[in-house]
Amino acid sequence: MAMAVKLMLSLAILVAFSSLSIEADFSFSQENHICNLTSYPSFCRTTLTPHFSGSIRDHGQFFLRQSLSSAKTFHELVSSHLKEPSTIPASTKLALQDCQQLAELNIDLLSNILQTIANIISHFQACDLQTLLSAILTNQQTCLDGINEVTPYPSIITGLLGPISDGIKLYSISLALFNRGWASVTETKPAETTITMNRKLLQESIGNDMTVSEKVVVNPDGTGNFPTINDAVAAAPNNTGTNNGYHVIYVVAGVYNEYVSIPKSKENLIIVGDGINRTVITGNRSVVDGWTTFQSATFAVVGKGFVAVNITFQNTAGAAKHQAVAVRNGADQSTFYKCSFEGYQDTLYTHSLRQFYKNCDIYGTVDFIFGNAAVVFQDCNMYPRLPLENQFNAITAQGRKDPNQNTGISIQNCNIKAASDLSDASSSAKTYLGRPWKEYSRTVYMQSFMDTLIEAEGWVEWYGDFALSTLYYAEYCNWGPGSNTSNRVTWPGYHVINAKDADDFTVAKFIQGHIWLPNTGVPFRPALQ
């Protein structure tokens, strides 16, 4: 017995010593290969301080601190240019304003991430932070997209290209290392009570199923609390957090010619209308008229936990004005229920973070659902409209730029049918399920009806062979005359998937909606069934 104990003790010491040796070797060798886990290994190595060593998490924290410093420096640079607006062309000023706003968001998000990872985090916190890091990279890319709309480049813009590029690389590296160092935290299975949610809303549930802190009424005739939506938003409380009840703004039936922006300080805000085509928020800004795509939105939201119900959002600029956004959504854990989005090119800009759309109608032509959020559309109607001559319809143009971003468009149990102007026309305009706006574009259609308007090949190139091997486009269990996959594109990135793969793009798996959607009172299905 004594000999056995000694043998076991010796083995334990040997195992412990071996583990320490492995960890030491691992740390020592990180400089040689940890940067190879990123999309920018050369930039990663040159950014590290000399003889930097440590674990993946040590490297991740280093690059997050570098990212925050870069975001602050970039914000100061842009702000300095905007202090002398009289010398800046109008289009350049708009692009700089986009970059300034997005840099402010990135500073807040990076500060939040660094504070959170100082402690032990759960799987769901890891999902949250991965979402924030994905959005930070999207924000920087959006800044660059806006600048690319300014032609020709003034010298101010040229001087920003280097810092923008460095920011994109730092944010990409931070995301890659976070995914390796933190995002692999073991998942806790959601409780069975979250599997089916179908709650009543509005008159039957506001104040019952949902916690409401305050209700106000918008009515232009003066009988409400506010005459305009912007007045009501401005008066809403700031920085309340998302656990202190909803601030409800009820907007009576009418047409509201307003450009509405819900800033990051307005959290847990609900705007409720009297129904589609009854409460209408409308505008007509477009890129042709000098706006950036980002600023062309009639309605823009950033505040976390936003909910909209029973509202029509319009951009009436028309097909000839090209990019003209009805709604731009960059609000995490945001929900649109029984709403309509009407435009032509770029109708609905699902910009970033996690979003859910239920029982909504979306009308448009070119790329009319686009952006780089993690977004699920459930029980919605997509209505391609009649485009300009020589144009074609692309329902989606998803903008995933980096393979580590947890973003994409998931379309579940929806209907894809021609709008009345397209179905009545003798036009030869073609309609496709999507095309790759960015290199790692990701879109999945599942359990949806596709009418005859969908071309047999299903999807269309952006240009040449760009992204055809890096994108992820998939179809699962769709039906209708346009759903036949036998003649679909043969790109390396296109897939017909099974139920196991499709499950990754459900409400619970893709946007963790089973955690936050119950608070909204909006019905949803967390899984395929």
mmCIF file of N, CA and C in Angstrom, residues 23 36 69 101 104 125 141 143 208 251 266 343 372 406-407 451 519:
data_model
loop_
_atom_site.group_PDB
_atom_site.id
_atom_site.type_symbol
_atom_site.label_atom_id
_atom_site.label_comp_id
_atom_site.label_asym_id
_atom_site.label_seq_id
_atom_site.Cartn_x
_atom_site.Cartn_y
_atom_site.Cartn_z
ATOM 1 N N GLU A 23 2.495 24.591 -20.205
ATOM 2 C CA GLU A 23 2.004 25.971 -20.149
ATOM 3 C C GLU A 23 3.142 26.951 -20.437
ATOM 4 N N ASN A 36 -0.798 34.340 -36.019
ATOM 5 C CA ASN A 36 -1.285 33.585 -37.169
ATOM 6 C C ASN A 36 -2.743 33.165 -37.017
ATOM 7 N N SER A 69 -7.357 52.777 -27.512
ATOM 8 C CA SER A 69 -6.491 53.933 -27.750
ATOM 9 C C SER A 69 -6.640 54.432 -29.182
ATOM 10 N N GLN A 101 -19.558 59.793 -35.085
ATOM 11 C CA GLN A 101 -20.573 59.096 -34.305
ATOM 12 C C GLN A 101 -20.188 57.634 -34.073
ATOM 13 N N GLU A 104 -17.390 57.289 -31.514
ATOM 14 C CA GLU A 104 -17.926 57.447 -30.154
ATOM 15 C C GLU A 104 -18.529 56.134 -29.657
ATOM 16 N N GLN A 125 -22.458 36.043 -21.523
ATOM 17 C CA GLN A 125 -21.666 37.268 -21.550
ATOM 18 C C GLN A 125 -20.658 37.227 -22.695
ATOM 19 N N GLN A 141 -15.880 49.861 -40.539
ATOM 20 C CA GLN A 141 -16.077 49.624 -41.961
ATOM 21 C C GLN A 141 -17.130 50.574 -42.527
ATOM 22 N N CYS A 143 -17.741 53.589 -41.496
ATOM 23 C CA CYS A 143 -17.049 54.873 -41.664
ATOM 24 C C CYS A 143 -16.330 54.899 -43.011
ATOM 25 N N ASN A 208 -48.881 44.695 -18.119
ATOM 26 C CA ASN A 208 -49.134 43.406 -17.498
ATOM 27 C C ASN A 208 -47.938 42.475 -17.721
ATOM 28 N N VAL A 251 -47.899 56.616 -30.682
ATOM 29 C CA VAL A 251 -48.010 57.588 -31.773
ATOM 30 C C VAL A 251 -49.336 57.346 -32.487
ATOM 31 N N LYS A 266 -30.979 56.426 -25.085
ATOM 32 C CA LYS A 266 -32.406 56.116 -24.914
ATOM 33 C C LYS A 266 -32.595 54.601 -24.979
ATOM 34 N N GLY A 343 -39.402 51.206 -49.400
ATOM 35 C CA GLY A 343 -38.405 51.974 -50.120
ATOM 36 C C GLY A 343 -38.072 51.260 -51.412
ATOM 37 N N ASN A 372 -24.884 44.433 -41.464
ATOM 38 C CA ASN A 372 -24.062 43.401 -40.834
ATOM 39 C C ASN A 372 -24.469 43.137 -39.395
ATOM 40 N N ASN A 406 -19.941 37.290 -35.691
ATOM 41 C CA ASN A 406 -21.068 36.375 -35.474
ATOM 42 C C ASN A 406 -22.347 36.928 -36.098
ATOM 43 N N THR A 407 -22.230 37.448 -37.296
ATOM 44 C CA THR A 407 -23.312 38.189 -37.937
ATOM 45 C C THR A 407 -23.874 37.430 -39.140
ATOM 46 N N ASP A 451 -41.950 32.472 -54.254
ATOM 47 C CA ASP A 451 -42.835 32.463 -55.412
ATOM 48 C C ASP A 451 -42.021 32.391 -56.714
ATOM 49 N N ASN A 519 -39.021 39.616 -22.604
ATOM 50 C CA ASN A 519 -39.324 40.901 -21.961
ATOM 51 C C ASN A 519 -40.121 41.841 -22.856
#
